[in-house]
Amino acid sequence: MLTEEMLASIKKVEATRNERIGADLRKMTAEEKEALLKEYHPDYKDTGFETLKVGPNKGEKVPTELCHLLHGKSRVADMDIDLSNPDYDVDVLVIGGGGAGSSAAIEADNGGAKTMLVTKLRIGDANTMMAEGGIQAADKENDSPATHYLDALGGGHFCNKPELLKKLVSDAPGAIKWLNELGVMFDKEEDGTMVTTHGGGTSRKRMHACKDYSGAEIMRVLRDEVWNRGIPVVDYTAAIELIKDDEGKVAGAVLQNMETGEILIAKAKTVVIATGGAGRLHYQGFPTSNHYGATADGLILGYRAGAELLYADTIQYHPTGVAYPSQIFGALVTEKVRSLGALLVNVDGVAFMNPLETRDVTASSIIRECSTNGKGVPTFGGGYGVWLDTPMIEMLHGEGTIEKRIPAMLRMYLEYGIDMRKTPILVYPTLHYQNGGLKISADGMTDIENLYVAGEAVGGIHGRNRLMGNSLLDIIVFGRNAGKNASAKAKSVKVGKLTLSHVADFEKELADAGVESDCVSPKLLPSYTHGREKQI
């Protein structure tokens, strides 16, 4: 039930709605954006971060929760593990069952490699499945990869790795074609032309979507393709440590069955990390839109093996997470709602910003409105939110638009008695995306030979802020890229004697740095048992 304060605020929103139709809300200048971010964005806070004392990124700051895991004790440290008789022996081992891992497995298999995919939950239990708004690609006559590049470069604060961003935008049209031919049901006009829309920070309409089920539809098709190809999938099995050979090259992984605890050894000529994000670490106490297994496992495994991190201190807080009702607190409200015309409105019914600023700017504006400006709407437990004025959508585009274009959003709110066609919805930023990750070259490989990375575990593609639709794009582009190159590389790899000596070396480095920790990593799954940490 909406509170009296909420209902009173809704009346103000309704009273000002007509004057907002067609309003030209100016975008901020670069100077205004910079000042806003420095004061309100969580990445710019002094608190919430710690400095790494060991490893390739020693001396750099990372989120406190991630630092504890990177400084943590390996799960295999006290195990007596026999590497001489592997349970699995493959060419390409893919760790992670989301869109990036599935794309990598498909292309590795296509390259003739003996491929296996392992995932700690089930294939498809990933952030890919939860993505809603769409996937970017410059494949219309009035657009180009160069324009896409400039949009993403500006959105990333000019910190994107040029070779990675170039590959992202150049391969984007081909990625859409590949998905379409595999059977993804993109929104299309009657003549077959793909429907495209704007996203925050885009100068062209290049967002391809499947209503607001985009990620689920893409994952459905990729999962079916993995199964149809007969690629072995080992569900409910987590990678808890990488294995190297006696030449220091990555050569497989130690696996743990999540149900029985059984330890298994996978030997591989090349390994692809596609473990996704970190939202379930709840940086700075934020809610998250991420799936249950998003605990930064790949970053931990890669870093302990010697791979460098890039921009691990930068996180994306999606501006529109659910602020009310509490049952779905933090769930994603797709940016597509704003691209269809819904404005962000404060407690007094005032639209306080252009709704299609980049995500970091929009999130910071909402935080400012709810804190310093005192214009947030009280929710529960001392929280606040702002209105996303969804009834504007059908005033702009006609009755039935919401049910046609964003049916998942409509259904989610109707479950809790809120009809977003008639009532605005309350939103507040939610921890959404890991901008930083493991550093790779354009071929997808880290500086540790035979270790590839794809998807959200990669750092550098998006710089320090990601534009909407470029994540579903990067899991396809860089997933396929990693799979192709890992498959090709495997043909010339001769694996030496398997070893876990790098784990002992890392433990010694921690001891020499005076780091003492009772944290065991990777985390694998979060715990919500009244603050008591439970290791799986």
Coordinates of C-alpha atoms in Angstrom, one line a residue:
M1 CA 0.0 0.0 0.0
L2 CA 1.2 3.5 -0.9
T3 CA 1.7 5.7 2.2
E4 CA -0.1 9.0 2.7
E5 CA 3.1 10.9 1.9
M6 CA 3.4 9.0 -1.3
L7 CA -0.2 9.6 -2.3
A8 CA 0.1 13.3 -1.5
S9 CA 3.2 13.5 -3.7
I10 CA 1.5 11.7 -6.5
K11 CA -1.2 14.4 -6.6
K12 CA 1.6 16.9 -7.2
V13 CA 3.0 14.7 -10.0
E14 CA -0.4 14.5 -11.6
A15 CA -1.0 18.2 -11.3
T16 CA 2.3 19.0 -13.2
R17 CA 2.2 16.2 -15.8
N18 CA 0.6 18.1 -18.6
E19 CA 3.1 20.9 -18.5
R20 CA 5.9 18.3 -18.7
I21 CA 4.6 16.8 -21.9
G22 CA 7.0 18.1 -24.6
A23 CA 9.2 19.9 -22.2
D24 CA 12.7 20.4 -23.4
L25 CA 14.9 19.5 -20.4
R26 CA 18.4 20.6 -21.2
K27 CA 21.4 18.3 -20.7
M28 CA 24.2 19.2 -18.4
T29 CA 27.5 20.7 -19.5
A30 CA 30.6 18.7 -19.1
E31 CA 31.6 20.9 -16.2
E32 CA 28.3 20.4 -14.4
K33 CA 28.5 16.6 -14.9
E34 CA 32.0 16.5 -13.4
A35 CA 31.1 18.5 -10.4
L36 CA 28.0 16.4 -9.8
L37 CA 29.8 13.1 -10.1
K38 CA 32.6 14.1 -7.7
E39 CA 30.1 15.2 -5.0
Y40 CA 27.5 12.4 -5.3
H41 CA 28.6 9.3 -7.2
P42 CA 29.7 6.4 -4.9
D43 CA 32.9 5.9 -6.9
Y44 CA 34.1 9.3 -5.8
K45 CA 33.7 8.7 -2.1
D46 CA 36.8 8.4 0.2
T47 CA 35.0 5.7 2.2
G48 CA 34.1 2.4 0.7
F49 CA 37.5 1.6 -0.8
E50 CA 40.7 0.0 0.5
T51 CA 44.2 -0.3 -1.0
L52 CA 45.5 -3.6 -2.3
K53 CA 48.7 -4.7 -0.6
V54 CA 49.7 -7.5 -2.9
G55 CA 49.5 -8.6 -6.5
P56 CA 49.7 -6.9 -9.9
N57 CA 47.6 -3.9 -8.7
K58 CA 49.4 -3.4 -5.4
G59 CA 48.9 0.2 -4.2
E60 CA 45.6 0.7 -6.1
K61 CA 42.2 1.2 -4.5
V62 CA 39.4 -1.2 -5.0
P63 CA 36.0 -1.5 -3.2
T64 CA 36.4 -2.6 0.4
E65 CA 34.3 -5.8 -0.1
L66 CA 36.4 -6.8 -3.2
C67 CA 39.7 -6.0 -1.4
H68 CA 38.8 -8.4 1.4
L69 CA 38.3 -11.2 -1.1
L70 CA 41.4 -10.4 -3.1
H71 CA 43.3 -10.5 0.2
G72 CA 41.5 -13.6 1.3
K73 CA 42.6 -17.2 1.7
S74 CA 42.3 -19.6 -1.2
R75 CA 39.7 -22.3 -0.8
V76 CA 42.3 -24.9 -1.9
A77 CA 45.0 -23.7 0.6
D78 CA 44.4 -26.5 3.1
M79 CA 43.4 -29.1 0.6
D80 CA 45.5 -32.1 -0.4
I81 CA 44.8 -32.0 -4.1
D82 CA 46.1 -34.6 -6.6
L83 CA 46.5 -33.0 -10.0
S84 CA 48.0 -36.1 -11.7
N85 CA 44.8 -37.7 -12.7
P86 CA 42.3 -35.0 -14.0
D87 CA 38.6 -35.7 -14.0
Y88 CA 38.2 -33.7 -17.2
D89 CA 40.7 -33.1 -20.1
V90 CA 39.6 -30.6 -22.7
D91 CA 40.9 -28.1 -25.2
V92 CA 38.9 -25.1 -24.0
L93 CA 37.4 -24.8 -20.5
V94 CA 34.8 -22.1 -20.2
I95 CA 34.0 -20.9 -16.7
G96 CA 30.6 -19.3 -16.5
G97 CA 27.2 -20.0 -18.0
G98 CA 25.8 -16.6 -19.0
G99 CA 25.8 -15.0 -22.4
A100 CA 29.5 -14.5 -22.6
G101 CA 30.4 -18.0 -21.5
S102 CA 27.8 -19.5 -23.9
S103 CA 29.0 -17.4 -26.8
A104 CA 32.6 -18.5 -26.1
A105 CA 31.6 -22.1 -25.9
I106 CA 29.7 -22.0 -29.1
E107 CA 32.6 -20.4 -31.0
A108 CA 35.2 -22.6 -29.4
D109 CA 33.2 -25.7 -30.5
N110 CA 32.7 -24.1 -33.9
G111 CA 36.5 -23.9 -34.2
G112 CA 36.8 -27.6 -33.6
A113 CA 38.0 -27.5 -30.0
K114 CA 36.9 -30.0 -27.4
T115 CA 35.0 -27.6 -25.2
M116 CA 33.4 -27.8 -21.8
L117 CA 31.4 -25.2 -19.9
V118 CA 31.2 -25.2 -16.1
T119 CA 28.9 -22.9 -14.1
K120 CA 28.2 -22.7 -10.3
L121 CA 24.5 -22.5 -10.8
R122 CA 22.8 -23.5 -14.1
I123 CA 23.5 -22.4 -17.6
G124 CA 21.5 -19.2 -18.0
D125 CA 21.5 -18.2 -14.3
A126 CA 23.3 -15.0 -15.0
N127 CA 23.0 -11.2 -15.4
T128 CA 22.4 -11.8 -19.1
M129 CA 19.0 -13.4 -18.3
M130 CA 18.0 -10.3 -16.3
A131 CA 19.0 -7.7 -18.9
E132 CA 15.9 -5.9 -20.2
G133 CA 16.4 -2.8 -22.4
G134 CA 18.3 -4.0 -25.4
I135 CA 21.6 -4.3 -27.3
Q136 CA 23.3 -1.6 -29.3
A137 CA 24.6 -1.8 -32.8
A138 CA 25.1 0.8 -35.5
D139 CA 23.4 -0.9 -38.4
K140 CA 21.1 1.8 -39.7
E141 CA 21.8 4.2 -42.6
N142 CA 22.0 7.3 -40.4
D143 CA 24.5 5.6 -38.0
S144 CA 28.0 4.2 -38.1
P145 CA 30.4 2.3 -35.8
A146 CA 32.5 5.5 -35.6
T147 CA 29.5 7.4 -34.2
H148 CA 28.8 4.5 -31.8
Y149 CA 32.5 4.7 -30.8
L150 CA 32.3 8.4 -30.0
D151 CA 29.1 7.9 -27.9
A152 CA 30.6 5.1 -25.9
L153 CA 34.0 6.9 -25.5
G154 CA 32.3 10.0 -24.1
G155 CA 30.0 7.9 -21.9
G156 CA 33.1 6.1 -20.5
H157 CA 34.8 9.4 -19.6
F158 CA 37.4 8.8 -22.4
C159 CA 38.9 5.9 -20.4
N160 CA 37.9 3.1 -22.7
K161 CA 40.7 1.0 -24.0
P162 CA 40.7 2.1 -27.7
E163 CA 41.4 -1.4 -29.2
L164 CA 38.6 -3.0 -27.2
L165 CA 36.1 -0.2 -27.9
K166 CA 36.9 -0.4 -31.6
K167 CA 36.3 -4.1 -31.7
L168 CA 33.0 -3.7 -29.7
V169 CA 31.5 -1.2 -32.1
S170 CA 33.0 -2.7 -35.3
D171 CA 31.7 -6.2 -34.6
A172 CA 28.3 -5.0 -33.3
P173 CA 26.3 -5.2 -36.6
G174 CA 27.7 -8.7 -37.1
A175 CA 26.7 -9.7 -33.6
I176 CA 23.1 -8.7 -34.3
K177 CA 23.1 -10.6 -37.5
W178 CA 24.5 -13.7 -35.8
L179 CA 21.9 -13.5 -33.0
N180 CA 19.1 -12.9 -35.5
E181 CA 20.2 -15.9 -37.6
L182 CA 20.4 -18.1 -34.5
G183 CA 16.7 -17.2 -33.8
V184 CA 16.6 -14.3 -31.4
M185 CA 13.2 -12.6 -31.8
F186 CA 14.1 -8.9 -32.1
D187 CA 11.3 -6.3 -32.3
K188 CA 10.6 -5.7 -36.0
E189 CA 8.3 -3.6 -38.1
E190 CA 5.8 -5.3 -40.4
D191 CA 8.4 -5.2 -43.3
G192 CA 11.0 -6.9 -41.2
T193 CA 13.0 -3.8 -40.3
M194 CA 14.4 -3.9 -36.8
V195 CA 12.9 -1.4 -34.4
T196 CA 15.6 0.7 -32.7
T197 CA 15.4 3.3 -29.9
H198 CA 17.6 5.7 -28.0
G199 CA 19.3 5.0 -24.8
G200 CA 21.1 7.3 -22.3
G201 CA 24.1 8.9 -23.9
T202 CA 23.3 7.7 -27.5
S203 CA 23.2 10.1 -30.4
R204 CA 21.4 7.7 -32.7
K205 CA 18.6 5.2 -32.3
R206 CA 20.6 2.0 -32.2
M207 CA 19.0 0.0 -29.4
H208 CA 17.7 -3.4 -30.6
A209 CA 15.3 -5.0 -28.2
C210 CA 13.0 -8.0 -27.6
K211 CA 10.3 -6.0 -25.8
D212 CA 11.8 -5.8 -22.3
Y213 CA 12.9 -9.4 -22.3
S214 CA 16.0 -8.8 -24.4
G215 CA 18.5 -10.6 -22.2
A216 CA 16.2 -13.5 -21.5
E217 CA 15.5 -14.0 -25.2
I218 CA 19.2 -13.8 -26.1
M219 CA 20.0 -16.3 -23.3
R220 CA 17.3 -18.6 -24.4
V221 CA 18.7 -18.9 -27.9
L222 CA 22.4 -19.2 -26.8
R223 CA 21.5 -21.9 -24.2
D224 CA 19.6 -23.8 -26.9
E225 CA 22.6 -23.6 -29.2
V226 CA 25.0 -24.9 -26.6
W227 CA 22.7 -27.8 -25.9
N228 CA 22.0 -28.5 -29.5
R229 CA 25.7 -28.7 -30.3
G230 CA 26.2 -31.2 -27.5
I231 CA 28.7 -29.1 -25.7
P232 CA 29.2 -30.6 -22.2
V233 CA 27.7 -28.4 -19.5
V234 CA 28.6 -29.1 -15.9
D235 CA 26.0 -27.3 -13.7
Y236 CA 26.2 -26.5 -10.0
T237 CA 30.0 -26.7 -10.2
A238 CA 32.2 -23.7 -9.3
A239 CA 35.8 -23.0 -10.3
I240 CA 37.5 -22.3 -7.0
E241 CA 41.1 -21.9 -8.3
L242 CA 42.9 -21.8 -11.6
I243 CA 45.6 -24.4 -12.3
K244 CA 48.9 -23.5 -14.1
D245 CA 51.6 -25.7 -15.6
D246 CA 55.2 -25.6 -14.7
E247 CA 55.9 -22.9 -17.3
G248 CA 53.4 -20.5 -15.6
K249 CA 50.7 -20.9 -18.2
V250 CA 47.1 -21.4 -17.2
A251 CA 46.2 -25.1 -17.7
G252 CA 42.8 -25.7 -16.1
A253 CA 40.9 -25.2 -12.9
V254 CA 40.0 -26.8 -9.6
L255 CA 36.3 -27.3 -9.5
Q256 CA 33.9 -27.9 -6.6
N257 CA 30.4 -29.4 -6.8
M258 CA 28.1 -26.9 -5.1
E259 CA 25.8 -29.7 -3.9
T260 CA 28.2 -32.4 -2.6
G261 CA 31.4 -30.4 -2.1
E262 CA 33.3 -32.9 -4.2
I263 CA 36.6 -31.5 -5.7
L264 CA 37.2 -32.2 -9.4
I265 CA 40.2 -31.3 -11.6
A266 CA 39.7 -29.9 -15.1
K267 CA 42.8 -29.9 -17.3
A268 CA 42.6 -27.5 -20.3
K269 CA 44.9 -26.1 -23.0
T270 CA 43.1 -22.7 -22.7
V271 CA 40.6 -21.3 -20.2
V272 CA 37.9 -18.6 -20.6
I273 CA 36.8 -16.7 -17.5
A274 CA 33.2 -15.6 -18.1
T275 CA 32.0 -15.4 -14.5
G276 CA 30.1 -12.0 -14.7
G277 CA 29.8 -9.3 -12.1
A278 CA 30.0 -8.4 -8.4
G279 CA 26.6 -7.0 -7.5
R280 CA 26.0 -9.5 -4.7
L281 CA 28.9 -8.1 -2.8
H282 CA 26.6 -5.1 -2.1
Y283 CA 29.3 -2.4 -2.3
Q284 CA 28.7 0.5 0.1
G285 CA 25.5 -1.2 1.3
F286 CA 23.6 -0.6 -2.0
P287 CA 20.9 -3.0 -3.2
T288 CA 21.6 -4.8 -6.4
S289 CA 19.8 -5.8 -9.6
N290 CA 22.2 -8.7 -10.1
H291 CA 21.5 -12.4 -10.0
Y292 CA 22.4 -14.5 -6.9
G293 CA 25.8 -15.7 -8.1
A294 CA 27.4 -12.4 -9.0
T295 CA 30.2 -12.4 -6.5
A296 CA 33.3 -11.4 -8.6
D297 CA 34.7 -15.0 -8.7
G298 CA 36.6 -14.5 -11.9
L299 CA 38.4 -11.4 -10.6
I300 CA 39.6 -13.3 -7.6
L301 CA 40.8 -16.3 -9.6
G302 CA 42.5 -14.3 -12.3
Y303 CA 44.2 -11.9 -9.8
R304 CA 45.6 -14.7 -7.7
A305 CA 47.0 -16.3 -10.9
G306 CA 48.7 -13.0 -11.7
A307 CA 46.3 -11.3 -14.1
E308 CA 46.1 -7.5 -13.8
L309 CA 42.9 -5.7 -13.0
L310 CA 41.8 -2.5 -14.8
Y311 CA 39.4 0.1 -13.3
A312 CA 38.3 -2.2 -10.5
D313 CA 37.4 0.9 -8.5
T314 CA 34.6 1.9 -10.8
I315 CA 31.1 0.5 -10.5
Q316 CA 27.9 1.3 -12.3
Y317 CA 24.9 2.1 -10.2
H318 CA 21.8 1.9 -12.4
P319 CA 19.8 5.1 -11.7
T320 CA 16.4 3.3 -11.7
G321 CA 16.3 0.4 -9.3
V322 CA 13.0 -0.3 -7.5
A323 CA 12.7 1.9 -4.4
Y324 CA 9.2 0.7 -3.5
P325 CA 7.7 -1.9 -2.8
S326 CA 10.2 -3.4 -0.5
Q327 CA 9.7 -7.0 -1.8
I328 CA 11.5 -6.1 -5.0
F329 CA 13.8 -3.4 -3.6
G330 CA 16.8 -3.0 -6.0
A331 CA 15.3 -4.8 -8.9
L332 CA 16.0 -3.2 -12.3
V333 CA 13.6 -0.8 -13.9
T334 CA 14.9 -0.8 -17.5
E335 CA 16.2 2.4 -19.1
K336 CA 13.8 1.7 -21.8
V337 CA 11.1 3.2 -19.6
R338 CA 12.9 6.5 -19.8
S339 CA 13.6 6.2 -23.5
L340 CA 9.9 5.8 -24.1
G341 CA 9.3 9.2 -22.4
A342 CA 8.9 8.7 -18.6
L343 CA 10.5 11.6 -16.7
L344 CA 12.2 11.6 -13.4
V345 CA 10.2 13.7 -11.0
N346 CA 10.8 14.7 -7.3
V347 CA 8.4 14.8 -4.4
D348 CA 7.0 18.2 -5.5
G349 CA 6.2 17.0 -9.0
V350 CA 9.2 18.8 -10.6
A351 CA 11.2 17.1 -13.4
F352 CA 14.8 17.8 -12.2
M353 CA 16.9 16.5 -15.1
N354 CA 17.0 15.2 -18.7
P355 CA 16.1 11.5 -18.4
L356 CA 18.6 10.4 -21.0
E357 CA 21.8 11.6 -19.4
T358 CA 24.4 8.8 -19.0
R359 CA 23.8 6.4 -16.1
D360 CA 26.4 7.7 -13.7
V361 CA 25.1 11.3 -14.1
T362 CA 21.5 10.2 -13.7
A363 CA 22.2 8.2 -10.6
S364 CA 24.1 11.0 -9.1
S365 CA 21.3 13.4 -9.8
I366 CA 18.8 11.2 -8.0
I367 CA 21.1 10.8 -5.0
R368 CA 21.5 14.6 -4.9
E369 CA 17.7 15.1 -5.1
C370 CA 17.1 12.7 -2.2
S371 CA 20.0 13.9 0.0
T372 CA 21.2 17.5 -0.3
N373 CA 18.1 18.9 -2.0
G374 CA 15.7 17.1 0.4
K375 CA 13.3 16.4 -2.5
G376 CA 13.1 12.6 -2.3
V377 CA 9.9 10.7 -1.5
P378 CA 10.2 8.7 1.8
T379 CA 9.9 5.0 1.3
F380 CA 10.7 2.6 4.2
G381 CA 13.4 2.1 6.7
G382 CA 14.6 5.7 6.3
G383 CA 15.0 5.3 2.5
Y384 CA 14.0 7.7 -0.3
G385 CA 13.2 7.6 -4.0
V386 CA 12.0 9.7 -6.8
W387 CA 9.1 9.2 -9.2
L388 CA 9.5 7.8 -12.7
D389 CA 6.4 9.2 -14.2
T390 CA 5.3 6.2 -16.3
P391 CA 1.8 7.4 -17.2
M392 CA 3.5 9.9 -19.5
I393 CA 4.4 7.1 -21.8
E394 CA 0.9 6.4 -22.9
M395 CA 0.1 10.1 -23.1
L396 CA 2.9 10.4 -25.6
H397 CA 2.6 7.2 -27.6
G398 CA -1.0 6.0 -27.0
E399 CA -2.9 3.5 -24.9
G400 CA -1.4 0.1 -24.9
T401 CA 2.2 1.2 -25.4
I402 CA 3.4 0.0 -22.0
E403 CA 1.9 -3.4 -22.4
K404 CA 3.3 -3.8 -25.9
R405 CA 6.9 -2.4 -25.3
I406 CA 7.6 -3.1 -21.6
P407 CA 5.3 -6.0 -20.6
A408 CA 7.7 -7.4 -18.0
M409 CA 7.8 -4.1 -16.1
L410 CA 4.1 -3.9 -16.2
R411 CA 3.6 -7.4 -14.9
M412 CA 6.2 -7.0 -12.2
Y413 CA 4.5 -4.0 -10.7
L414 CA 1.0 -5.4 -11.1
E415 CA 2.1 -8.3 -8.9
Y416 CA 2.2 -5.7 -6.1
G417 CA -1.0 -3.9 -6.9
I418 CA 0.7 -1.0 -8.8
D419 CA -0.5 -0.2 -12.3
M420 CA 2.4 1.8 -13.9
R421 CA 0.0 2.9 -16.7
K422 CA -1.9 5.0 -14.1
T423 CA 0.5 5.5 -11.2
P424 CA 4.2 6.7 -11.3
I425 CA 6.8 4.3 -9.8
L426 CA 9.4 5.0 -7.2
V427 CA 13.1 4.5 -8.1
Y428 CA 16.6 4.9 -6.6
P429 CA 20.0 3.8 -7.8
T430 CA 20.9 0.1 -7.5
L431 CA 24.3 -1.6 -7.9
H432 CA 24.1 -2.9 -11.5
Y433 CA 27.4 -3.4 -13.3
Q434 CA 31.1 -4.0 -12.8
N435 CA 32.8 -1.5 -15.1
G436 CA 36.2 -2.7 -14.2
G437 CA 37.6 -6.2 -14.4
L438 CA 40.5 -8.2 -15.7
K439 CA 42.7 -6.5 -18.3
I440 CA 42.8 -8.2 -21.7
S441 CA 44.2 -7.5 -25.2
A442 CA 42.0 -7.3 -28.3
D443 CA 42.3 -11.1 -28.7
G444 CA 40.7 -11.6 -25.3
M445 CA 43.7 -12.9 -23.5
T446 CA 45.1 -11.6 -20.3
D447 CA 48.9 -11.1 -19.7
I448 CA 48.8 -14.7 -18.3
E449 CA 49.2 -17.0 -21.3
N450 CA 46.2 -19.1 -22.2
L451 CA 43.9 -17.3 -19.9
Y452 CA 41.0 -15.5 -21.7
V453 CA 38.2 -13.3 -20.3
A454 CA 34.9 -12.3 -21.7
G455 CA 31.8 -10.4 -20.5
E456 CA 31.4 -8.4 -17.3
A457 CA 34.6 -9.8 -15.8
V458 CA 36.6 -7.7 -18.4
G459 CA 37.8 -4.3 -17.6
G460 CA 38.4 -1.5 -20.1
I461 CA 35.8 -2.0 -22.7
H462 CA 33.4 0.6 -21.3
G463 CA 35.9 2.9 -19.5
R464 CA 34.5 4.2 -16.3
N465 CA 30.9 4.2 -17.2
R466 CA 28.9 1.9 -19.5
L467 CA 26.1 3.0 -21.8
M468 CA 22.8 1.1 -22.0
G469 CA 22.9 -1.8 -24.4
N470 CA 26.7 -2.1 -24.6
S471 CA 26.8 -4.9 -22.1
L472 CA 24.6 -7.4 -24.0
L473 CA 26.7 -6.3 -26.9
D474 CA 30.1 -7.0 -25.3
I475 CA 29.1 -10.5 -24.0
I476 CA 28.4 -11.4 -27.6
V477 CA 31.4 -9.7 -29.3
F478 CA 34.0 -10.6 -26.7
G479 CA 32.4 -14.0 -25.8
R480 CA 32.7 -15.0 -29.5
N481 CA 36.1 -13.4 -29.7
A482 CA 37.4 -15.3 -26.7
G483 CA 36.0 -18.6 -27.9
K484 CA 37.5 -18.3 -31.4
N485 CA 40.9 -17.3 -30.1
A486 CA 41.0 -19.8 -27.3
S487 CA 40.1 -22.5 -29.7
A488 CA 42.7 -21.5 -32.2
K489 CA 45.4 -21.1 -29.5
A490 CA 44.6 -24.6 -28.1
K491 CA 45.7 -26.2 -31.3
S492 CA 49.4 -25.3 -30.6
V493 CA 49.4 -25.6 -26.8
K494 CA 51.3 -28.4 -25.0
V495 CA 50.4 -28.5 -21.4
G496 CA 53.2 -29.1 -18.9
K497 CA 53.0 -30.5 -15.4
L498 CA 50.0 -29.2 -13.5
T499 CA 50.7 -27.1 -10.4
L500 CA 49.0 -24.9 -7.8
S501 CA 52.3 -23.3 -6.8
H502 CA 51.0 -19.8 -7.6
V503 CA 48.5 -20.2 -4.7
A504 CA 51.3 -20.8 -2.2
D505 CA 53.2 -17.9 -3.7
F506 CA 50.3 -15.6 -3.3
E507 CA 49.8 -16.8 0.3
K508 CA 53.4 -16.0 1.0
E509 CA 53.1 -12.5 -0.6
L510 CA 50.1 -11.8 1.7
A511 CA 52.1 -13.0 4.8
D512 CA 55.1 -10.9 3.8
A513 CA 52.8 -7.8 3.5
G514 CA 51.4 -8.4 6.9
V515 CA 47.9 -9.2 5.7
E516 CA 45.9 -11.4 8.0
S517 CA 42.4 -12.5 6.9
D518 CA 39.8 -15.0 7.9
C519 CA 38.0 -14.4 4.6
V520 CA 37.9 -17.4 2.2
S521 CA 37.7 -16.6 -1.5
P522 CA 36.2 -16.8 -4.0
K523 CA 32.9 -16.1 -2.1
L524 CA 30.8 -18.2 -4.6
L525 CA 27.4 -17.2 -3.0
P526 CA 26.2 -14.4 -0.8
S527 CA 24.7 -14.8 2.6
Y528 CA 21.6 -13.1 3.9
T529 CA 21.4 -14.8 7.3
H530 CA 21.0 -11.8 9.5
G531 CA 24.5 -10.5 8.7
R532 CA 26.2 -13.8 9.6
E533 CA 28.6 -14.8 6.9
K534 CA 28.1 -18.4 5.6
Q535 CA 30.7 -19.8 3.3
I536 CA 29.5 -22.3 0.8

